[in-house]
mmCIF file of C-alpha atoms in Angstrom:
data_model
loop_
_atom_site.group_PDB
_atom_site.id
_atom_site.type_symbol
_atom_site.label_atom_id
_atom_site.label_comp_id
_atom_site.label_asym_id
_atom_site.label_seq_id
_atom_site.Cartn_x
_atom_site.Cartn_y
_atom_site.Cartn_z
ATOM 1 C CA MET A 1 -31.771 -19.986 45.074
ATOM 2 C CA GLY A 2 -31.452 -18.930 41.462
ATOM 3 C CA LYS A 3 -32.650 -15.643 40.140
ATOM 4 C CA THR A 4 -36.266 -15.411 39.098
ATOM 5 C CA THR A 5 -36.629 -14.573 35.446
ATOM 6 C CA LYS A 6 -39.170 -11.869 34.860
ATOM 7 C CA LYS A 7 -41.628 -12.746 32.148
ATOM 8 C CA VAL A 8 -41.870 -10.276 29.309
ATOM 9 C CA ARG A 9 -45.360 -9.557 28.088
ATOM 10 C CA HIS A 10 -45.744 -9.614 24.351
ATOM 11 C CA THR A 11 -48.638 -7.628 22.960
ATOM 12 C CA PRO A 12 -50.507 -9.786 20.441
ATOM 13 C CA PRO A 13 -50.605 -8.327 16.936
ATOM 14 C CA LEU A 14 -53.616 -6.244 16.038
ATOM 15 C CA SER A 15 -56.100 -7.716 13.608
ATOM 16 C CA ALA A 16 -58.204 -5.948 10.992
ATOM 17 C CA ASP A 17 -61.324 -6.841 12.983
ATOM 18 C CA ARG A 18 -59.884 -5.199 16.093
ATOM 19 C CA VAL A 19 -59.243 -1.944 14.227
ATOM 20 C CA ARG A 20 -62.715 -2.008 12.678
ATOM 21 C CA THR A 21 -64.427 -2.802 15.989
ATOM 22 C CA GLY A 22 -62.149 -0.566 18.014
ATOM 23 C CA TRP A 23 -61.057 -0.162 21.611
ATOM 24 C CA GLN A 24 -62.663 1.314 24.682
ATOM 25 C CA GLY A 25 -61.401 4.881 24.938
ATOM 26 C CA PRO A 26 -61.481 7.631 27.579
ATOM 27 C CA ALA A 27 -64.761 8.994 28.966
ATOM 28 C CA GLY A 28 -66.885 6.183 27.551
ATOM 29 C CA THR A 29 -65.692 6.616 23.979
ATOM 30 C CA ARG A 30 -64.732 3.979 21.437
ATOM 31 C CA ILE A 31 -61.724 4.423 19.151
ATOM 32 C CA ARG A 32 -62.243 2.686 15.800
ATOM 33 C CA LEU A 33 -61.748 2.853 12.064
ATOM 34 C CA ALA A 34 -63.847 5.559 10.415
ATOM 35 C CA ARG A 35 -66.941 4.449 8.487
ATOM 36 C CA GLY A 36 -68.999 6.167 5.852
ATOM 37 C CA GLN A 37 -71.564 7.216 8.439
ATOM 38 C CA ASP A 38 -68.855 9.150 10.321
ATOM 39 C CA VAL A 39 -67.615 11.301 7.450
ATOM 40 C CA GLU A 40 -69.860 14.360 7.751
ATOM 41 C CA ALA A 41 -69.325 14.817 11.488
ATOM 42 C CA ALA A 42 -65.618 13.980 11.241
ATOM 43 C CA ASN A 43 -65.108 16.519 8.468
ATOM 44 C CA ALA A 44 -66.911 19.176 10.501
ATOM 45 C CA LEU A 45 -64.624 18.425 13.453
ATOM 46 C CA MET A 46 -61.518 18.748 11.271
ATOM 47 C CA ALA A 47 -62.740 22.193 10.227
ATOM 48 C CA THR A 48 -62.662 23.365 13.851
ATOM 49 C CA THR A 49 -58.855 23.258 13.896
ATOM 50 C CA GLY A 50 -58.964 26.661 12.232
ATOM 51 C CA ASP A 51 -56.395 26.017 9.532
ATOM 52 C CA GLY A 52 -58.673 24.866 6.708
ATOM 53 C CA VAL A 53 -58.002 21.156 7.160
ATOM 54 C CA ARG A 54 -60.567 18.700 5.826
ATOM 55 C CA ILE A 55 -60.540 15.000 5.062
ATOM 56 C CA ILE A 56 -58.842 14.719 1.660
ATOM 57 C CA PRO A 57 -61.705 14.346 -0.877
ATOM 58 C CA VAL A 58 -60.417 11.143 -2.509
ATOM 59 C CA LEU A 59 -59.938 9.645 0.960
ATOM 60 C CA ARG A 60 -63.413 10.741 1.986
ATOM 61 C CA ALA A 61 -64.842 8.871 -1.006
ATOM 62 C CA ALA A 62 -62.804 5.788 -0.088
ATOM 63 C CA ILE A 63 -64.070 5.875 3.514
ATOM 64 C CA GLU A 64 -67.616 6.131 2.228
ATOM 65 C CA ASP A 65 -67.259 3.146 -0.126
ATOM 66 C CA GLY A 66 -65.294 1.064 2.391
ATOM 67 C CA SER A 67 -62.033 0.816 0.441
ATOM 68 C CA ALA A 68 -59.942 3.175 2.623
ATOM 69 C CA SER A 69 -57.094 1.506 4.554
ATOM 70 C CA CYS A 70 -57.725 -1.818 2.790
ATOM 71 C CA ALA A 71 -54.027 -2.559 2.212
ATOM 72 C CA MET A 72 -53.265 -1.745 5.849
ATOM 73 C CA LEU A 73 -56.069 -3.981 7.070
ATOM 74 C CA ALA A 74 -54.787 -6.804 4.858
ATOM 75 C CA GLY A 75 -51.407 -6.525 6.577
ATOM 76 C CA LEU A 76 -52.647 -6.549 10.164
ATOM 77 C CA GLY A 77 -52.517 -9.828 12.048
ATOM 78 C CA ALA A 78 -49.703 -11.185 9.875
ATOM 79 C CA SER A 79 -46.409 -12.303 11.425
ATOM 80 C CA ASN A 80 -44.403 -9.897 9.270
ATOM 81 C CA THR A 81 -44.922 -6.980 6.893
ATOM 82 C CA LYS A 82 -44.957 -8.995 3.650
ATOM 83 C CA ALA A 83 -48.763 -9.213 3.525
ATOM 84 C CA TYR A 84 -48.982 -5.428 3.814
ATOM 85 C CA TYR A 85 -46.389 -4.753 1.158
ATOM 86 C CA ASP A 86 -48.037 -7.256 -1.212
ATOM 87 C CA ALA A 87 -51.472 -5.679 -0.740
ATOM 88 C CA ALA A 88 -50.102 -2.173 -1.222
ATOM 89 C CA SER A 89 -48.119 -3.220 -4.308
ATOM 90 C CA ALA A 90 -51.276 -4.633 -5.883
ATOM 91 C CA ALA A 91 -53.168 -1.394 -5.180
ATOM 92 C CA PHE A 92 -50.315 0.748 -6.530
ATOM 93 C CA THR A 93 -50.259 -1.322 -9.731
ATOM 94 C CA ASP A 94 -54.001 -1.486 -10.352
ATOM 95 C CA GLN A 95 -55.240 1.984 -9.327
ATOM 96 C CA PRO A 96 -54.468 5.629 -10.127
ATOM 97 C CA MET A 97 -51.987 7.110 -7.648
ATOM 98 C CA ASN A 98 -54.434 9.188 -5.588
ATOM 99 C CA GLU A 99 -56.848 6.292 -5.185
ATOM 100 C CA ALA A 100 -54.070 3.791 -4.442
ATOM 101 C CA LEU A 101 -52.709 5.986 -1.661
ATOM 102 C CA THR A 102 -56.065 5.854 0.168
ATOM 103 C CA THR A 103 -55.432 2.131 0.739
ATOM 104 C CA VAL A 104 -52.413 3.056 2.900
ATOM 105 C CA SER A 105 -54.127 5.947 4.708
ATOM 106 C CA LEU A 106 -55.749 5.520 8.121
ATOM 107 C CA THR A 107 -58.610 7.502 9.626
ATOM 108 C CA LEU A 108 -59.681 6.735 13.188
ATOM 109 C CA VAL A 109 -62.613 8.256 15.033
ATOM 110 C CA ALA A 110 -63.637 8.474 18.673
ATOM 111 C CA THR A 111 -67.367 7.960 19.190
ATOM 112 C CA ASP A 112 -69.486 8.466 22.301
ATOM 113 C CA GLU A 113 -72.133 6.190 23.832
ATOM 114 C CA THR A 114 -74.599 7.176 21.104
ATOM 115 C CA ASP A 115 -72.028 6.490 18.330
ATOM 116 C CA ARG A 116 -71.664 10.216 17.684
ATOM 117 C CA THR A 117 -68.240 11.220 16.412
ATOM 118 C CA VAL A 118 -66.387 13.335 18.984
ATOM 119 C CA GLY A 119 -62.811 12.934 17.711
ATOM 120 C CA ILE A 120 -60.897 12.192 14.523
ATOM 121 C CA LEU A 121 -57.327 11.529 13.440
ATOM 122 C CA SER A 122 -56.544 11.141 9.751
ATOM 123 C CA ALA A 123 -53.077 9.800 8.870
ATOM 124 C CA THR A 124 -52.380 9.877 5.157
ATOM 125 C CA ALA A 125 -49.695 9.007 2.654
ATOM 126 C CA PRO A 126 -47.041 11.774 2.746
ATOM 127 C CA GLY A 127 -47.986 13.639 -0.430
ATOM 128 C CA THR A 128 -45.375 16.381 -0.025
ATOM 129 C CA LEU A 129 -42.623 13.814 0.480
ATOM 130 C CA ILE A 130 -43.764 11.803 -2.557
ATOM 131 C CA ASP A 131 -43.784 14.942 -4.724
ATOM 132 C CA MET A 132 -40.331 15.948 -3.472
ATOM 133 C CA ALA A 133 -38.985 12.474 -4.219
ATOM 134 C CA MET A 134 -40.325 12.565 -7.778
ATOM 135 C CA ASN A 135 -38.840 16.049 -8.264
ATOM 136 C CA ASN A 136 -35.516 14.579 -7.146
ATOM 137 C CA GLY A 137 -35.535 11.835 -9.754
ATOM 138 C CA TYR A 138 -37.492 9.049 -8.070
ATOM 139 C CA THR A 139 -39.765 7.002 -10.292
ATOM 140 C CA ALA A 140 -43.455 7.130 -9.360
ATOM 141 C CA ASP A 141 -43.264 3.569 -8.001
ATOM 142 C CA LYS A 142 -40.297 4.313 -5.749
ATOM 143 C CA ALA A 143 -41.825 7.567 -4.558
ATOM 144 C CA MET A 144 -45.126 5.867 -3.701
ATOM 145 C CA ALA A 145 -43.239 3.146 -1.830
ATOM 146 C CA LEU A 146 -42.209 5.809 0.711
ATOM 147 C CA SER A 147 -45.815 5.735 1.938
ATOM 148 C CA LEU A 148 -45.111 2.275 3.371
ATOM 149 C CA PHE A 149 -42.522 3.740 5.749
ATOM 150 C CA VAL A 150 -43.673 7.333 6.357
ATOM 151 C CA ALA A 151 -47.156 8.665 7.151
ATOM 152 C CA LYS A 152 -48.423 12.168 7.783
ATOM 153 C CA ILE A 153 -50.871 13.164 10.514
ATOM 154 C CA HIS A 154 -53.097 15.179 8.221
ATOM 155 C CA GLY A 155 -55.546 16.252 10.914
ATOM 156 C CA LEU A 156 -56.418 15.682 14.577
ATOM 157 C CA ALA A 157 -59.488 17.189 16.222
ATOM 158 C CA VAL A 158 -61.735 16.622 19.231
ATOM 159 C CA ALA A 159 -65.155 18.198 19.841
ATOM 160 C CA GLU A 160 -64.977 21.118 22.263
ATOM 161 C CA HIS A 161 -67.213 19.484 24.878
ATOM 162 C CA ALA A 162 -65.061 16.318 24.861
ATOM 163 C CA ARG A 163 -61.624 17.940 25.237
ATOM 164 C CA GLY A 164 -59.337 17.460 28.222
ATOM 165 C CA GLN A 165 -60.238 13.789 28.677
ATOM 166 C CA GLY A 166 -57.368 12.139 26.799
ATOM 167 C CA ILE A 167 -59.200 11.431 23.558
ATOM 168 C CA ALA A 168 -56.648 13.111 21.283
ATOM 169 C CA ALA A 169 -53.777 11.322 23.056
ATOM 170 C CA THR A 170 -55.538 7.983 22.639
ATOM 171 C CA LEU A 171 -56.137 8.600 18.929
ATOM 172 C CA LEU A 172 -52.410 9.302 18.559
ATOM 173 C CA LYS A 173 -51.513 6.193 20.562
ATOM 174 C CA ARG A 174 -53.652 3.848 18.471
ATOM 175 C CA THR A 175 -52.475 5.424 15.217
ATOM 176 C CA TRP A 176 -48.857 4.926 16.271
ATOM 177 C CA GLN A 177 -49.551 1.322 17.353
ATOM 178 C CA ILE A 178 -51.075 0.396 13.991
ATOM 179 C CA HIS A 179 -48.297 1.995 11.964
ATOM 180 C CA GLN A 180 -45.607 0.399 14.125
ATOM 181 C CA GLN A 181 -47.058 -3.049 13.537
ATOM 182 C CA LEU A 182 -46.947 -2.408 9.794
ATOM 183 C CA GLY A 183 -43.276 -1.439 9.907
ATOM 184 C CA TYR A 184 -43.414 2.353 9.604
ATOM 185 C CA VAL A 185 -40.254 4.306 10.423
ATOM 186 C CA LEU A 186 -41.661 7.845 10.756
ATOM 187 C CA LEU A 187 -44.930 9.635 11.433
ATOM 188 C CA TYR A 188 -45.053 13.411 11.250
ATOM 189 C CA GLY A 189 -47.474 16.314 11.111
ATOM 190 C CA SER A 190 -47.582 20.072 11.599
ATOM 191 C CA TYR A 191 -49.633 22.723 13.340
ATOM 192 C CA GLU A 192 -49.793 26.497 13.322
ATOM 193 C CA ALA A 193 -46.921 27.929 15.368
ATOM 194 C CA ASP A 194 -49.181 30.187 17.417
ATOM 195 C CA ARG A 195 -51.189 27.234 18.767
ATOM 196 C CA ASP A 196 -50.013 26.037 22.188
ATOM 197 C CA LEU A 197 -49.620 22.323 21.387
ATOM 198 C CA THR A 198 -45.944 21.651 22.088
ATOM 199 C CA ALA A 199 -46.506 20.313 25.625
ATOM 200 C CA PHE A 200 -49.299 18.020 24.397
ATOM 201 C CA TYR A 201 -47.230 16.372 21.668
ATOM 202 C CA THR A 202 -44.211 16.082 23.963
ATOM 203 C CA ARG A 203 -46.307 14.280 26.598
ATOM 204 C CA CYS A 204 -47.529 11.900 23.906
ATOM 205 C CA GLY A 205 -43.974 10.942 22.950
ATOM 206 C CA TRP A 206 -43.466 13.145 19.908
ATOM 207 C CA THR A 207 -40.713 15.661 19.147
ATOM 208 C CA THR A 208 -41.733 19.178 18.153
ATOM 209 C CA HIS A 209 -39.546 21.350 15.960
ATOM 210 C CA ALA A 210 -39.076 25.103 15.900
ATOM 211 C CA PRO A 211 -41.147 27.110 13.388
ATOM 212 C CA GLY A 212 -39.715 26.586 9.911
ATOM 213 C CA GLU A 213 -37.194 23.973 11.112
ATOM 214 C CA THR A 214 -36.484 21.063 8.763
ATOM 215 C CA PHE A 215 -35.278 17.563 9.601
ATOM 216 C CA PRO A 216 -33.307 14.923 7.654
ATOM 217 C CA LEU A 217 -34.842 11.766 6.196
ATOM 218 C CA ASP A 218 -31.680 9.676 6.093
ATOM 219 C CA ARG A 219 -33.339 6.714 7.830
ATOM 220 C CA VAL A 220 -35.780 6.357 4.920
ATOM 221 C CA ALA A 221 -33.201 7.144 2.204
ATOM 222 C CA PRO A 222 -34.252 10.459 0.543
ATOM 223 C CA PRO A 223 -31.256 12.840 0.429
ATOM 224 C CA PHE A 224 -33.282 15.910 1.307
ATOM 225 C CA ARG A 225 -34.956 17.439 4.328
ATOM 226 C CA LEU A 226 -38.626 17.823 5.218
ATOM 227 C CA GLY A 227 -40.283 20.654 7.112
ATOM 228 C CA ALA A 228 -42.948 23.331 6.981
ATOM 229 C CA GLY A 229 -43.213 27.110 6.661
ATOM 230 C CA ASP A 230 -42.092 29.632 9.256
ATOM 231 C CA ASP A 231 -45.648 29.806 10.603
ATOM 232 C CA GLN A 232 -45.771 26.051 11.273
ATOM 233 C CA ARG A 233 -44.242 23.658 13.793
ATOM 234 C CA VAL A 234 -43.575 20.095 12.673
ATOM 235 C CA PHE A 235 -43.957 17.210 15.126
ATOM 236 C CA THR A 236 -42.281 13.861 14.508
ATOM 237 C CA ARG A 237 -42.034 10.385 15.940
ATOM 238 C CA TRP A 238 -39.456 7.903 14.725
ATOM 239 C CA ARG A 239 -39.451 4.157 15.214
ATOM 240 C CA PRO A 240 -36.846 3.335 17.900
ATOM 241 C CA ARG A 241 -33.566 1.962 16.616
ATOM 242 C CA HIS A 242 -32.920 -1.617 17.693
#
């Protein structure tokens, strides 16, 4: 008898409707794209991280008017990344930089059975990286294009009563899934070095760096390193090499 070939399951591509509607999450929650009605509670949750993080004001306005993530949503469901790049290029051409970058920023929330926001993850264009690129001679267009390959986890928070149930891990998982489908190479973020989060990020598949440690960006071209201050730990996740 010949060998039986094991079938490989292929995950169907995410659609914009799926991200808007969301997925069933842990403990009866739903993980979905943030809406205007979520902003106040989500911003209050971000504040509980203790390091002054809030939803970026221009992004908050975009979530409220429904334009946030629109380039990303346009790219989901397509067979390749061209639709995303075309939508982002149009936004970058037609809008001021700060507003254009909200179209490639993603904010997900976890809501409970009453649609109350109990978790948030906001992944934004990498403003520090864009500024560094422009300071190193990149044109504004080329610097902004980095936001199609690199995103920053600007904030991640879960309500105190809902912690320990896997909500934060699920927010990270869905954020990674969406960015991978759109062709991102790197996601990164940082947290205060005295917070005990290394084991959490490691379990979720991320690499944590020592306080003040920098890392190279050779896979996305810039000839400089990225990092944070001595009181911060950076966490990173790179797209696997094929």
